[in-house]
Coordinates of C-alpha atoms and ligand atoms in Angstrom, one line a residue:
X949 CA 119.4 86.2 63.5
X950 CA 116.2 84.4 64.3
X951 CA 113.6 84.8 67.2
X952 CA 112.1 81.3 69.5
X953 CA 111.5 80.4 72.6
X954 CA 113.7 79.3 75.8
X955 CA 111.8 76.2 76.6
X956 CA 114.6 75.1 79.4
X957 CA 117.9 76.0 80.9
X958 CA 120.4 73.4 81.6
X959 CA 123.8 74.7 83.5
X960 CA 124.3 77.3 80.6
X961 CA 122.9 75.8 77.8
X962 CA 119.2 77.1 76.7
X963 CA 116.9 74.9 74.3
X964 CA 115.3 77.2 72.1
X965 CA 111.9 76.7 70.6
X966 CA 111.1 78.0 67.2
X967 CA 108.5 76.3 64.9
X968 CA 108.1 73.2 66.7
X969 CA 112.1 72.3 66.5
X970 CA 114.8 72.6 69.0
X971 CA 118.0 74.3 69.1
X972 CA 120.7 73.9 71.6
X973 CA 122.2 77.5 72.5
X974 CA 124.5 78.8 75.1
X975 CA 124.7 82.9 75.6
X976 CA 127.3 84.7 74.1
X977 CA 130.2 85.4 76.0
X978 CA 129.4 89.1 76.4
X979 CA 126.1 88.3 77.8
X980 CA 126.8 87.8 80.8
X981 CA 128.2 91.2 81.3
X982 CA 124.3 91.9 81.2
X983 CA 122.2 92.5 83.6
X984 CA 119.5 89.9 82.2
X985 CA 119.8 86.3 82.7
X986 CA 118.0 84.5 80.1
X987 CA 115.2 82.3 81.4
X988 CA 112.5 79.9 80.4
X989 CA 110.0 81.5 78.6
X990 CA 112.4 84.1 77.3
X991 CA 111.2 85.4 74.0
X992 CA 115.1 85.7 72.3
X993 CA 117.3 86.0 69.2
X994 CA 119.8 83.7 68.0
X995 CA 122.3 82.5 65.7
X996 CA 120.8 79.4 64.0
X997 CA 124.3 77.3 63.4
X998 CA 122.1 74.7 61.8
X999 CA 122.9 71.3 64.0
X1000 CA 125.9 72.8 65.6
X1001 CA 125.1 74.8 68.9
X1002 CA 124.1 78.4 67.9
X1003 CA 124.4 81.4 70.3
X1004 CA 121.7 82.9 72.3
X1005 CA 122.3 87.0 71.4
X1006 CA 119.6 88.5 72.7
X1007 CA 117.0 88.4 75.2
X1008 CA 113.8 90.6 74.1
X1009 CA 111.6 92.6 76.7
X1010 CA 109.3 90.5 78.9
X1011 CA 105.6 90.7 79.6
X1012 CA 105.7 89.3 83.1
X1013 CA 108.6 87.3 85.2
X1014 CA 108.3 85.3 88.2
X1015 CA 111.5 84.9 90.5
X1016 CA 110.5 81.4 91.7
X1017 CA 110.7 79.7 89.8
X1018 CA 112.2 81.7 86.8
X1019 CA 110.1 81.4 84.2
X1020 CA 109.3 84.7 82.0
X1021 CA 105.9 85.6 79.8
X1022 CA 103.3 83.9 81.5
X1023 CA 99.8 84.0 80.3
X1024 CA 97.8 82.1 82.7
X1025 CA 98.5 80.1 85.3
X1026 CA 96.4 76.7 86.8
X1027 CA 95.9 77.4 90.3
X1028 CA 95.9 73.5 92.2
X1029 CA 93.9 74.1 94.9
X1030 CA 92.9 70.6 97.3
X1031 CA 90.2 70.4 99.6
X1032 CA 92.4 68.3 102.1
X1033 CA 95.9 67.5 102.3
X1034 CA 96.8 70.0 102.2
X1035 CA 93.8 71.7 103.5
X1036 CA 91.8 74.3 101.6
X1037 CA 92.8 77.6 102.5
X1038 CA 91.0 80.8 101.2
X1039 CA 93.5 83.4 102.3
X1040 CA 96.4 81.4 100.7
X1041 CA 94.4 80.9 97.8
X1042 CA 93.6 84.7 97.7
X1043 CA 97.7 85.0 98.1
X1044 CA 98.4 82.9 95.3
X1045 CA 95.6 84.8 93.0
X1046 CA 97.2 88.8 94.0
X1047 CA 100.7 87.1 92.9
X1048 CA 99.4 86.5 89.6
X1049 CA 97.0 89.2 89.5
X1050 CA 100.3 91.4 90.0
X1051 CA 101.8 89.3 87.3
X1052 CA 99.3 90.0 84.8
X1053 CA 98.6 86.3 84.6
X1054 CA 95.3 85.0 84.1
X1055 CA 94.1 82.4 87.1
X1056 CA 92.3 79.7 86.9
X1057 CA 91.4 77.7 89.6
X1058 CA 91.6 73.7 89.7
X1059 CA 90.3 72.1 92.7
X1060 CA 91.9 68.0 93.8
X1061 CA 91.5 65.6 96.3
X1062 CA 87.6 65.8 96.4
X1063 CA 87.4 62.3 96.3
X1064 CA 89.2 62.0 99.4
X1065 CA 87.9 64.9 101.5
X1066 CA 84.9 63.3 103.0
X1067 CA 82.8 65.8 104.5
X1068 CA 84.9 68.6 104.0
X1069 CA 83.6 68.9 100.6
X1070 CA 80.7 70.6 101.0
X1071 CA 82.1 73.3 103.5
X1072 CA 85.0 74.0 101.0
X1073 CA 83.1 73.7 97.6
X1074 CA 80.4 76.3 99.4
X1075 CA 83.6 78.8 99.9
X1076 CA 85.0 78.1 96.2
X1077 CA 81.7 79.2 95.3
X1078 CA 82.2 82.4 96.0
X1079 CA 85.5 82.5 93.6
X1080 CA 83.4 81.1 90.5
X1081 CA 82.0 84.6 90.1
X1082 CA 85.4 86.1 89.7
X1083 CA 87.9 83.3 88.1
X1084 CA 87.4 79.7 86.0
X1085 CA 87.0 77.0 88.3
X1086 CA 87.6 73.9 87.1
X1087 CA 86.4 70.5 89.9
X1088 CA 89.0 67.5 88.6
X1089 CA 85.9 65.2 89.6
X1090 CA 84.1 66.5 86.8
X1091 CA 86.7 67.7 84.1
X1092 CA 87.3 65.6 80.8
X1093 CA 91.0 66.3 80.1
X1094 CA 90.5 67.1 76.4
X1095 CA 89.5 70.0 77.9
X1096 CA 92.5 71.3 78.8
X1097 CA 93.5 70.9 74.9
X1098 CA 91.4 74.2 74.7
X1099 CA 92.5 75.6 77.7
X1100 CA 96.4 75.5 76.6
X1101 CA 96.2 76.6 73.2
X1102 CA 98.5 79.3 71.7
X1103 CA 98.8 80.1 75.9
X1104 CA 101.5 79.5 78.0
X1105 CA 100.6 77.8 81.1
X1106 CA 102.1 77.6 84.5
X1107 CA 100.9 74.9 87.1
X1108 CA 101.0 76.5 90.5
X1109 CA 99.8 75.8 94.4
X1110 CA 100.6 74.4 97.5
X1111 CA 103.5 71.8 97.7
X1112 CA 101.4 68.7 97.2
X1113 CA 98.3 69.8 96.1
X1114 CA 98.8 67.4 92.8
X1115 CA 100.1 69.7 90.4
X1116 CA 102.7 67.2 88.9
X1117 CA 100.1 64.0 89.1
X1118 CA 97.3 66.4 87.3
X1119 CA 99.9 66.8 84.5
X1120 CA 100.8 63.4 84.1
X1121 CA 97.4 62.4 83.6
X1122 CA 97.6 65.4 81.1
X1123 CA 100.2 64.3 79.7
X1124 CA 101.6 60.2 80.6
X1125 CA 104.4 61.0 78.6
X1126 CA 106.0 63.6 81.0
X1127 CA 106.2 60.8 83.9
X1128 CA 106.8 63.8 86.6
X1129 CA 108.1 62.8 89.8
X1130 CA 105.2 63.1 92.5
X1131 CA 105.3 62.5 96.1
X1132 CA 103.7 61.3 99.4
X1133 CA 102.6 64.7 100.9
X1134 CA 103.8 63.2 104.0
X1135 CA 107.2 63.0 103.1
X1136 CA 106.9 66.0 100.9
X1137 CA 106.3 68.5 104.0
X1138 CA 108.1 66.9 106.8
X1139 CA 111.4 67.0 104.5
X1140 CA 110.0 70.3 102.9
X1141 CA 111.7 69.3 99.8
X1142 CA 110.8 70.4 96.4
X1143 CA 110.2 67.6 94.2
X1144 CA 110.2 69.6 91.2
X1145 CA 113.2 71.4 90.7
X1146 CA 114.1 71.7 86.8
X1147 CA 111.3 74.1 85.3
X1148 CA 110.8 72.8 82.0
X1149 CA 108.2 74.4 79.4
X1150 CA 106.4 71.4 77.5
X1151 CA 104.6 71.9 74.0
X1152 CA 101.2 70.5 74.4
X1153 CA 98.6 71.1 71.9
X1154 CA 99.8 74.4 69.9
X1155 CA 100.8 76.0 73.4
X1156 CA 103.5 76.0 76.6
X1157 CA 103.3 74.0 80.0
X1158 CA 105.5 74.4 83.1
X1159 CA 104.9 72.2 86.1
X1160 CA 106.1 74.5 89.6
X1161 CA 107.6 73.0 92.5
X1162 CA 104.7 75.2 94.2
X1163 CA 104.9 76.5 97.9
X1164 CA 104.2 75.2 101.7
X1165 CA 103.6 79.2 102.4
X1166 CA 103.4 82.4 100.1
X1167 CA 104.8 85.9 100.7
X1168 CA 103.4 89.0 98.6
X1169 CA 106.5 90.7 99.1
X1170 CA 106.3 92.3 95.9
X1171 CA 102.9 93.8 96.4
X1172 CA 102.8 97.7 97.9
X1173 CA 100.0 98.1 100.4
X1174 CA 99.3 101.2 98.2
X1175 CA 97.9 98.6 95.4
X1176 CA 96.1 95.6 97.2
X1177 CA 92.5 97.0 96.6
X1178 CA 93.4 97.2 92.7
X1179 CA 94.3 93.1 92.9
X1180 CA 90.8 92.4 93.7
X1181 CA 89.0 92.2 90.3
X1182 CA 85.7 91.6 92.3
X1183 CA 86.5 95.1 94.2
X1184 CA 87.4 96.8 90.9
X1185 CA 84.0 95.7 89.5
X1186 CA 82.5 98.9 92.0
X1187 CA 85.0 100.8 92.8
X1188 CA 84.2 103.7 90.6
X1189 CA 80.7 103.6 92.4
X1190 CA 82.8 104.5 95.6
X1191 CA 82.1 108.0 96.9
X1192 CA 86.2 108.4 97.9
X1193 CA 88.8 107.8 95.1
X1194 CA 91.5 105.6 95.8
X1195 CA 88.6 104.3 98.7
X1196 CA 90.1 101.1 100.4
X1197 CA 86.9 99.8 101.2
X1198 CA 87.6 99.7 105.0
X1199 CA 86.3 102.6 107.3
X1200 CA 85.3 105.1 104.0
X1201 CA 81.3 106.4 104.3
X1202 CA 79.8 105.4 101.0
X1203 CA 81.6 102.2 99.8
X1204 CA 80.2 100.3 97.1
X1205 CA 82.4 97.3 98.0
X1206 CA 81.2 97.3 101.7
X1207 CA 77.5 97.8 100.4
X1208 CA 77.9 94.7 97.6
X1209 CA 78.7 93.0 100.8
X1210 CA 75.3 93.1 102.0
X1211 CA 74.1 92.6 98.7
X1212 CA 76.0 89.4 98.6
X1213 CA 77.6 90.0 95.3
X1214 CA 81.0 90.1 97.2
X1215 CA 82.3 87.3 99.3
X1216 CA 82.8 87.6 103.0
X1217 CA 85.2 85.3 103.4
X1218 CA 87.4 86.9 100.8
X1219 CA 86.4 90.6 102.0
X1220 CA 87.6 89.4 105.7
X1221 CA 90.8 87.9 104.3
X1222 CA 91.4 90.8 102.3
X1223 CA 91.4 93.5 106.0
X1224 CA 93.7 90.7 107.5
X1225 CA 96.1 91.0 104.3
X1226 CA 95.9 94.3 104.5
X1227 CA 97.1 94.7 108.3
X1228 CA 100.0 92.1 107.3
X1229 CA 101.6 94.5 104.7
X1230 CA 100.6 97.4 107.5
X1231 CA 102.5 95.6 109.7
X1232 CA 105.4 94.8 107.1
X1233 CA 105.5 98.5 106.5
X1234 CA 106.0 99.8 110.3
X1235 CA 108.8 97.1 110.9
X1236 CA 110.3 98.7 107.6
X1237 CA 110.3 101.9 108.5
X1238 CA 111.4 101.6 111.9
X1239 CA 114.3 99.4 110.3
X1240 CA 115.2 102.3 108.0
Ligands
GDP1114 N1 93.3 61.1 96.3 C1 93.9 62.0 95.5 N2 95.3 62.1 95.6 C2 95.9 63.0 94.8 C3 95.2 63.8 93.9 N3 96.0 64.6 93.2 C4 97.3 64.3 93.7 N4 97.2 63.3 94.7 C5 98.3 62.7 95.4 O1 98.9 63.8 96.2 C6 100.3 63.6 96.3 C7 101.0 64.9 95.9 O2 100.8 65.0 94.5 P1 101.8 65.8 93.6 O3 101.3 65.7 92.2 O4 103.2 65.3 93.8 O5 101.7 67.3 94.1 P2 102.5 68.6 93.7 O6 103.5 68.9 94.8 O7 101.5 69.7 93.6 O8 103.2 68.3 92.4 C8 100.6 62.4 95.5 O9 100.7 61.3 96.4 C9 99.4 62.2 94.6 O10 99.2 60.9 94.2 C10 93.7 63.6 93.8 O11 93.0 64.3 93.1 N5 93.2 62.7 94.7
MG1115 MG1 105.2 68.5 91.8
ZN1116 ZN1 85.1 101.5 98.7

């Protein structure tokens, strides 16, 4: 029995990783009585049958797992975030970060399209700002790609953000070898069709890449109201400097959050989309309950 890496998932057949070669499994027949379906990024054991296809025995516990796309143990994820088309949006951005922050997966933020955003630049670069004191942002005007070398190692890496943002066309230029479909963002949102679909991980420089087919719209429906002030790491910076445990830093006296505010050390924007986020999964619980 030997340990690797599902690096992708082919109508029952799963390519394991392990030591930089690549072995051709399919799951045991009493696997599937299981409640676990292995997927990409599945840390597992198997039969190593040498060049003949070896069987997939066992998959072992997972540090994080996202549902779409499947893809299990994620350490950080690459955040494609455009200034225009499609536009720049901090509360989807602040979305995509919770999703991850629930995840456990490190964010960092990659900003395209600012050679063709005109004078939208400026408005959204001042906003992104703002994010730089909480996550790596990286500006793909300004980035040398041998820096991503760095950025990958030992990792694995998902590619995330809006349908269209140029998740698949940053890769390539990654990596010209992966030749990943990209698309017109015209066509892309009027069909709303996904041009990636098969989520493969890549080895690149000692670590793991996956290209997403990314989102037109995000819902946090795994995230409790209970837990959204504990997704902010810019709010959990002062919390403890909050008069009120557990303080939601909306109408409690003494809030160190609502004072760094006026300090400036916390965004507006993001405070502001943070209350709006919070009514939407107030609102999500009343239509919940009622429905009970
Ligand atoms: N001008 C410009 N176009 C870009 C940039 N990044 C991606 N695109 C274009 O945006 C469209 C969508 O890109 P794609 O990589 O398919 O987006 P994905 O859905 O996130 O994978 C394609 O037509 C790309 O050529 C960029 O930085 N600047
Ligand atoms: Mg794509
Ligand atoms: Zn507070």
């Amino acid at each position: 029995m030997v340990e690797g890496k599902i690096i992708s998932s082919i109508s029952g057949f799963y390519d394991i990783l392990k030591e930089g070669k690549v072995y051709r499994t399919r799951a045991r027949g009493n696997f599937r009585n299981k409640s676990i379906k292995p997927v990409v990024g599945d840390n597992v054991e198997f039969d190593d049958n040498g060049d003949q296809l070896g069987y997939l025995t066992k998959v072992l516990d997972r540090k994080n797992f996202l549902i779409r796309p499947p893809v299990a143990n994620i350490d950080q994820a690459i955040v494609v975030t455009s200034v225009v088309e499609p536009d720049f949006s901090a509360i989807l951005l602040d979305k995509i970060l919770l999703n991850l922050e629930k995840n456990s997966i490190n964010p960092i933020i990659y900003i395209s399209k600012e050679d063709i955003a005109g004078e939208k630049l400026e408005k959204v670069v001042n906003i992104i700002k703002d994010y730089e004191n909480i996550y790596p942002v990286i500006y793909g005007e300004t980035i040398k790609l041998e820096q991503f070398h760095k950025i990958f190692k030992n990792k694995v890496t998902i590619f995330t953000g809006q349908t269209g943002s140029g998740k698949s066309t940053l890769l390539n230029r990654i990596n010209p070898d992966l030749k990943l479909e990209t698309a017109e963002i015209s066509s892309t949102l009027n069909r709303g069709k996904h041009t990636t679909r098969q989520v493969n991980l890549f080895s690149f420089n000692e670590g793991l890449v996956a290209d997403t087919p990314g989102f037109s719209s995000i819902d946090l429906r795994d995230i409790q109201l209970e837990e959204l002030q504990y997704l902010y790491p810019d709010f959990i910076k002062y919390q403890s400097e909050c008069k009120f445990r557990g303080c939601t830093h909306i109408n409690e006296p003494n809030c160190a959050v609502k004072n760094e505010l006026e300090n400036k050390n916390i965004s507006i924007i993001r405070y502001n989309d943070y209350k709006t986020i919070r009514k939407e999964l107030e609102n999500r619980k009343k239509i919940y309950k009622r429905e009970k």
